[in-house]
């Protein structure tokens, strides 16, 4: 029982660390969504280079998030397989080819903002899994105390 509680506590702590890391990534993605600079350059070579850089930075943050989520997912799967199925991985943006029209530029901006929402959804799902793990831990502790009480009564 103590090993199970210890494993659950370790997983909860790694989940809290994951949430902090995901929140940092969400802030970085939000910062890369800022289009003040590329708006001034328009849809030319320089503007496309800036947009391409932003896409690659967002993909780098998402890749970091994916690795951390997979690590947390493997720990949760060792405890309860059902809980690990809740967390979805945010996926990367496709490579940027160029914004020759305003429609392509607008769709790129929308996709970049959707990545931020994907990370926010992962944060919510991780919090839900942590709540379930805390409930599981408390249930194990409660059952253990009940067994001790029953053993003392007999």
PDB file of C-alpha atoms in Angstrom:
ATOM      1  CA  UNK A   1       0.000   0.000   0.000  1.00  0.00           C
ATOM      2  CA  UNK A   2       2.766   2.453   0.875  1.00  0.00           C
ATOM      3  CA  UNK A   3       4.410   1.885  -2.503  1.00  0.00           C
ATOM      4  CA  UNK A   4       1.135   2.583  -4.321  1.00  0.00           C
ATOM      5  CA  UNK A   5       0.625   5.798  -2.356  1.00  0.00           C
ATOM      6  CA  UNK A   6       4.228   6.812  -3.011  1.00  0.00           C
ATOM      7  CA  UNK A   7       3.833   6.169  -6.756  1.00  0.00           C
ATOM      8  CA  UNK A   8       0.621   8.183  -6.838  1.00  0.00           C
ATOM      9  CA  UNK A   9       2.264  11.064  -4.943  1.00  0.00           C
ATOM     10  CA  UNK A  10       5.218  11.054  -7.351  1.00  0.00           C
ATOM     11  CA  UNK A  11       2.847  11.099 -10.310  1.00  0.00           C
ATOM     12  CA  UNK A  12       0.844  13.960  -8.789  1.00  0.00           C
ATOM     13  CA  UNK A  13       4.030  15.975  -8.285  1.00  0.00           C
ATOM     14  CA  UNK A  14       5.148  15.330 -11.857  1.00  0.00           C
ATOM     15  CA  UNK A  15       1.665  16.387 -13.011  1.00  0.00           C
ATOM     16  CA  UNK A  16       1.955  19.666 -11.122  1.00  0.00           C
ATOM     17  CA  UNK A  17       5.349  20.240 -12.719  1.00  0.00           C
ATOM     18  CA  UNK A  18       3.825  19.439 -16.104  1.00  0.00           C
ATOM     19  CA  UNK A  19       1.109  22.038 -15.563  1.00  0.00           C
ATOM     20  CA  UNK A  20       3.709  24.699 -14.770  1.00  0.00           C
ATOM     21  CA  UNK A  21       5.694  23.767 -17.880  1.00  0.00           C
ATOM     22  CA  UNK A  22       2.571  23.788 -20.049  1.00  0.00           C
ATOM     23  CA  UNK A  23       1.605  27.220 -18.732  1.00  0.00           C
ATOM     24  CA  UNK A  24       5.066  28.536 -19.615  1.00  0.00           C
ATOM     25  CA  UNK A  25       4.734  27.051 -23.095  1.00  0.00           C
ATOM     26  CA  UNK A  26       1.292  28.595 -23.470  1.00  0.00           C
ATOM     27  CA  UNK A  27       2.740  32.012 -22.638  1.00  0.00           C
ATOM     28  CA  UNK A  28       5.562  31.536 -25.135  1.00  0.00           C
ATOM     29  CA  UNK A  29       3.089  30.475 -27.827  1.00  0.00           C
ATOM     30  CA  UNK A  30       0.951  33.524 -27.056  1.00  0.00           C
ATOM     31  CA  UNK A  31       4.033  35.713 -27.386  1.00  0.00           C
ATOM     32  CA  UNK A  32       4.796  34.176 -30.791  1.00  0.00           C
ATOM     33  CA  UNK A  33       1.208  34.822 -31.900  1.00  0.00           C
ATOM     34  CA  UNK A  34       1.901  38.559 -31.809  1.00  0.00           C
ATOM     35  CA  UNK A  35       1.816  39.849 -35.382  1.00  0.00           C
ATOM     36  CA  UNK A  36       2.777  43.479 -34.885  1.00  0.00           C
ATOM     37  CA  UNK A  37       6.135  43.135 -36.646  1.00  0.00           C
ATOM     38  CA  UNK A  38       5.106  40.891 -39.523  1.00  0.00           C
ATOM     39  CA  UNK A  39       2.049  43.028 -40.241  1.00  0.00           C
ATOM     40  CA  UNK A  40       4.325  45.948 -41.146  1.00  0.00           C
ATOM     41  CA  UNK A  41       6.367  43.853 -43.554  1.00  0.00           C
ATOM     42  CA  UNK A  42       3.293  42.517 -45.310  1.00  0.00           C
ATOM     43  CA  UNK A  43       3.260  39.492 -47.544  1.00  0.00           C
ATOM     44  CA  UNK A  44       6.743  39.636 -48.922  1.00  0.00           C
ATOM     45  CA  UNK A  45       9.937  37.682 -48.360  1.00  0.00           C
ATOM     46  CA  UNK A  46      10.776  39.340 -45.026  1.00  0.00           C
ATOM     47  CA  UNK A  47       7.257  38.899 -43.662  1.00  0.00           C
ATOM     48  CA  UNK A  48       7.267  35.261 -44.736  1.00  0.00           C
ATOM     49  CA  UNK A  49      10.603  34.685 -42.982  1.00  0.00           C
ATOM     50  CA  UNK A  50       9.219  36.185 -39.776  1.00  0.00           C
ATOM     51  CA  UNK A  51       6.086  34.039 -40.004  1.00  0.00           C
ATOM     52  CA  UNK A  52       8.186  30.950 -40.699  1.00  0.00           C
ATOM     53  CA  UNK A  53      10.323  31.710 -37.631  1.00  0.00           C
ATOM     54  CA  UNK A  54       7.200  32.056 -35.486  1.00  0.00           C
ATOM     55  CA  UNK A  55       5.836  28.741 -36.748  1.00  0.00           C
ATOM     56  CA  UNK A  56       9.117  26.976 -36.010  1.00  0.00           C
ATOM     57  CA  UNK A  57       9.241  28.447 -32.482  1.00  0.00           C
ATOM     58  CA  UNK A  58       5.651  27.376 -31.797  1.00  0.00           C
ATOM     59  CA  UNK A  59       6.451  23.883 -33.096  1.00  0.00           C
ATOM     60  CA  UNK A  60       9.492  23.759 -30.823  1.00  0.00           C
ATOM     61  CA  UNK A  61       7.324  24.629 -27.804  1.00  0.00           C
ATOM     62  CA  UNK A  62       4.706  22.077 -28.806  1.00  0.00           C
ATOM     63  CA  UNK A  63       7.362  19.401 -29.224  1.00  0.00           C
ATOM     64  CA  UNK A  64       8.614  20.130 -25.703  1.00  0.00           C
ATOM     65  CA  UNK A  65       5.027  19.880 -24.427  1.00  0.00           C
ATOM     66  CA  UNK A  66       4.506  16.577 -26.222  1.00  0.00           C
ATOM     67  CA  UNK A  67       7.587  15.032 -24.628  1.00  0.00           C
ATOM     68  CA  UNK A  68       6.548  16.111 -21.137  1.00  0.00           C
ATOM     69  CA  UNK A  69       2.957  14.953 -21.633  1.00  0.00           C
ATOM     70  CA  UNK A  70       4.128  11.548 -22.870  1.00  0.00           C
ATOM     71  CA  UNK A  71       6.378  11.160 -19.838  1.00  0.00           C
ATOM     72  CA  UNK A  72       3.506  12.035 -17.493  1.00  0.00           C
ATOM     73  CA  UNK A  73       1.187   9.771 -19.469  1.00  0.00           C
ATOM     74  CA  UNK A  74       3.497   6.794 -18.997  1.00  0.00           C
ATOM     75  CA  UNK A  75       3.547   7.375 -15.223  1.00  0.00           C
ATOM     76  CA  UNK A  76      -0.240   7.624 -15.116  1.00  0.00           C
ATOM     77  CA  UNK A  77      -0.601   4.524 -17.281  1.00  0.00           C
ATOM     78  CA  UNK A  78       1.432   2.556 -14.736  1.00  0.00           C
ATOM     79  CA  UNK A  79      -1.118   3.507 -12.074  1.00  0.00           C
ATOM     80  CA  UNK A  80      -4.428   3.569 -13.939  1.00  0.00           C
ATOM     81  CA  UNK A  81      -4.726   3.044 -17.683  1.00  0.00           C
ATOM     82  CA  UNK A  82      -8.156   4.670 -17.884  1.00  0.00           C
ATOM     83  CA  UNK A  83      -6.842   8.016 -16.638  1.00  0.00           C
ATOM     84  CA  UNK A  84      -4.021   8.153 -19.158  1.00  0.00           C
ATOM     85  CA  UNK A  85      -6.479   8.083 -22.061  1.00  0.00           C
ATOM     86  CA  UNK A  86      -7.816  11.520 -21.094  1.00  0.00           C
ATOM     87  CA  UNK A  87      -4.765  13.539 -22.074  1.00  0.00           C
ATOM     88  CA  UNK A  88      -4.493  14.526 -25.730  1.00  0.00           C
ATOM     89  CA  UNK A  89      -1.263  15.687 -27.293  1.00  0.00           C
ATOM     90  CA  UNK A  90      -1.227  19.045 -29.021  1.00  0.00           C
ATOM     91  CA  UNK A  91      -0.007  18.594 -32.563  1.00  0.00           C
ATOM     92  CA  UNK A  92       2.433  20.744 -34.492  1.00  0.00           C
ATOM     93  CA  UNK A  93       1.688  23.306 -37.145  1.00  0.00           C
ATOM     94  CA  UNK A  94       2.451  22.334 -40.738  1.00  0.00           C
ATOM     95  CA  UNK A  95       5.490  23.926 -42.325  1.00  0.00           C
ATOM     96  CA  UNK A  96       4.881  27.478 -43.452  1.00  0.00           C
ATOM     97  CA  UNK A  97       4.974  27.943 -47.204  1.00  0.00           C
ATOM     98  CA  UNK A  98       4.193  31.602 -47.563  1.00  0.00           C
ATOM     99  CA  UNK A  99       1.322  34.044 -47.158  1.00  0.00           C
ATOM    100  CA  UNK A 100       0.694  35.343 -50.671  1.00  0.00           C
ATOM    101  CA  UNK A 101      -2.892  36.287 -49.870  1.00  0.00           C
ATOM    102  CA  UNK A 102      -4.664  37.709 -46.865  1.00  0.00           C
ATOM    103  CA  UNK A 103      -6.699  34.510 -46.523  1.00  0.00           C
ATOM    104  CA  UNK A 104      -3.551  32.404 -46.047  1.00  0.00           C
ATOM    105  CA  UNK A 105      -2.199  34.905 -43.572  1.00  0.00           C
ATOM    106  CA  UNK A 106      -5.464  34.876 -41.625  1.00  0.00           C
ATOM    107  CA  UNK A 107      -5.625  31.066 -41.621  1.00  0.00           C
ATOM    108  CA  UNK A 108      -2.035  30.934 -40.302  1.00  0.00           C
ATOM    109  CA  UNK A 109      -2.945  33.301 -37.466  1.00  0.00           C
ATOM    110  CA  UNK A 110      -5.993  31.215 -36.610  1.00  0.00           C
ATOM    111  CA  UNK A 111      -3.946  28.001 -36.591  1.00  0.00           C
ATOM    112  CA  UNK A 112      -1.336  29.598 -34.345  1.00  0.00           C
ATOM    113  CA  UNK A 113      -3.989  30.689 -31.868  1.00  0.00           C
ATOM    114  CA  UNK A 114      -5.530  27.217 -31.983  1.00  0.00           C
ATOM    115  CA  UNK A 115      -2.205  25.794 -30.798  1.00  0.00           C
ATOM    116  CA  UNK A 116      -2.471  27.983 -27.726  1.00  0.00           C
ATOM    117  CA  UNK A 117      -5.969  26.593 -27.118  1.00  0.00           C
ATOM    118  CA  UNK A 118      -4.662  23.034 -27.577  1.00  0.00           C
ATOM    119  CA  UNK A 119      -2.090  23.610 -24.839  1.00  0.00           C
ATOM    120  CA  UNK A 120      -4.785  25.121 -22.593  1.00  0.00           C
ATOM    121  CA  UNK A 121      -6.912  22.005 -23.168  1.00  0.00           C
ATOM    122  CA  UNK A 122      -3.949  19.828 -22.179  1.00  0.00           C
ATOM    123  CA  UNK A 123      -3.602  21.853 -18.980  1.00  0.00           C
ATOM    124  CA  UNK A 124      -7.281  21.300 -18.137  1.00  0.00           C
ATOM    125  CA  UNK A 125      -7.037  17.581 -18.876  1.00  0.00           C
ATOM    126  CA  UNK A 126      -3.906  17.257 -16.739  1.00  0.00           C
ATOM    127  CA  UNK A 127      -5.651  18.997 -13.855  1.00  0.00           C
ATOM    128  CA  UNK A 128      -8.548  16.558 -14.193  1.00  0.00           C
ATOM    129  CA  UNK A 129      -6.182  13.564 -14.093  1.00  0.00           C
ATOM    130  CA  UNK A 130      -4.442  15.001 -11.014  1.00  0.00           C
ATOM    131  CA  UNK A 131      -7.806  15.412  -9.256  1.00  0.00           C
ATOM    132  CA  UNK A 132      -8.650  11.782 -10.027  1.00  0.00           C
ATOM    133  CA  UNK A 133      -5.254  10.633  -8.741  1.00  0.00           C
ATOM    134  CA  UNK A 134      -5.748  12.607  -5.524  1.00  0.00           C
ATOM    135  CA  UNK A 135      -9.161  10.987  -5.111  1.00  0.00           C
ATOM    136  CA  UNK A 136      -7.619   7.558  -5.702  1.00  0.00           C
ATOM    137  CA  UNK A 137      -4.860   8.248  -3.160  1.00  0.00           C
ATOM    138  CA  UNK A 138      -7.371   9.418  -0.551  1.00  0.00           C
ATOM    139  CA  UNK A 139      -9.517   6.345  -1.176  1.00  0.00           C
ATOM    140  CA  UNK A 140      -6.510   4.037  -0.629  1.00  0.00           C
ATOM    141  CA  UNK A 141      -5.575   5.877   2.572  1.00  0.00           C
ATOM    142  CA  UNK A 142      -9.173   5.696   3.803  1.00  0.00           C
ATOM    143  CA  UNK A 143      -9.427   1.959   3.111  1.00  0.00           C
ATOM    144  CA  UNK A 144      -6.107   1.365   4.862  1.00  0.00           C
ATOM    145  CA  UNK A 145      -7.274   3.236   7.967  1.00  0.00           C
ATOM    146  CA  UNK A 146     -10.543   1.309   7.985  1.00  0.00           C
ATOM    147  CA  UNK A 147      -8.648  -1.987   7.882  1.00  0.00           C
ATOM    148  CA  UNK A 148      -6.496  -0.893  10.827  1.00  0.00           C
ATOM    149  CA  UNK A 149      -9.566   0.117  12.807  1.00  0.00           C
ATOM    150  CA  UNK A 150     -11.265  -3.195  12.087  1.00  0.00           C
ATOM    151  CA  UNK A 151      -8.129  -5.086  13.072  1.00  0.00           C
ATOM    152  CA  UNK A 152      -7.999  -3.211  16.394  1.00  0.00           C
ATOM    153  CA  UNK A 153     -11.674  -3.933  17.133  1.00  0.00           C
ATOM    154  CA  UNK A 154     -11.236  -7.666  16.603  1.00  0.00           C
TER     155      UNK A 154
END
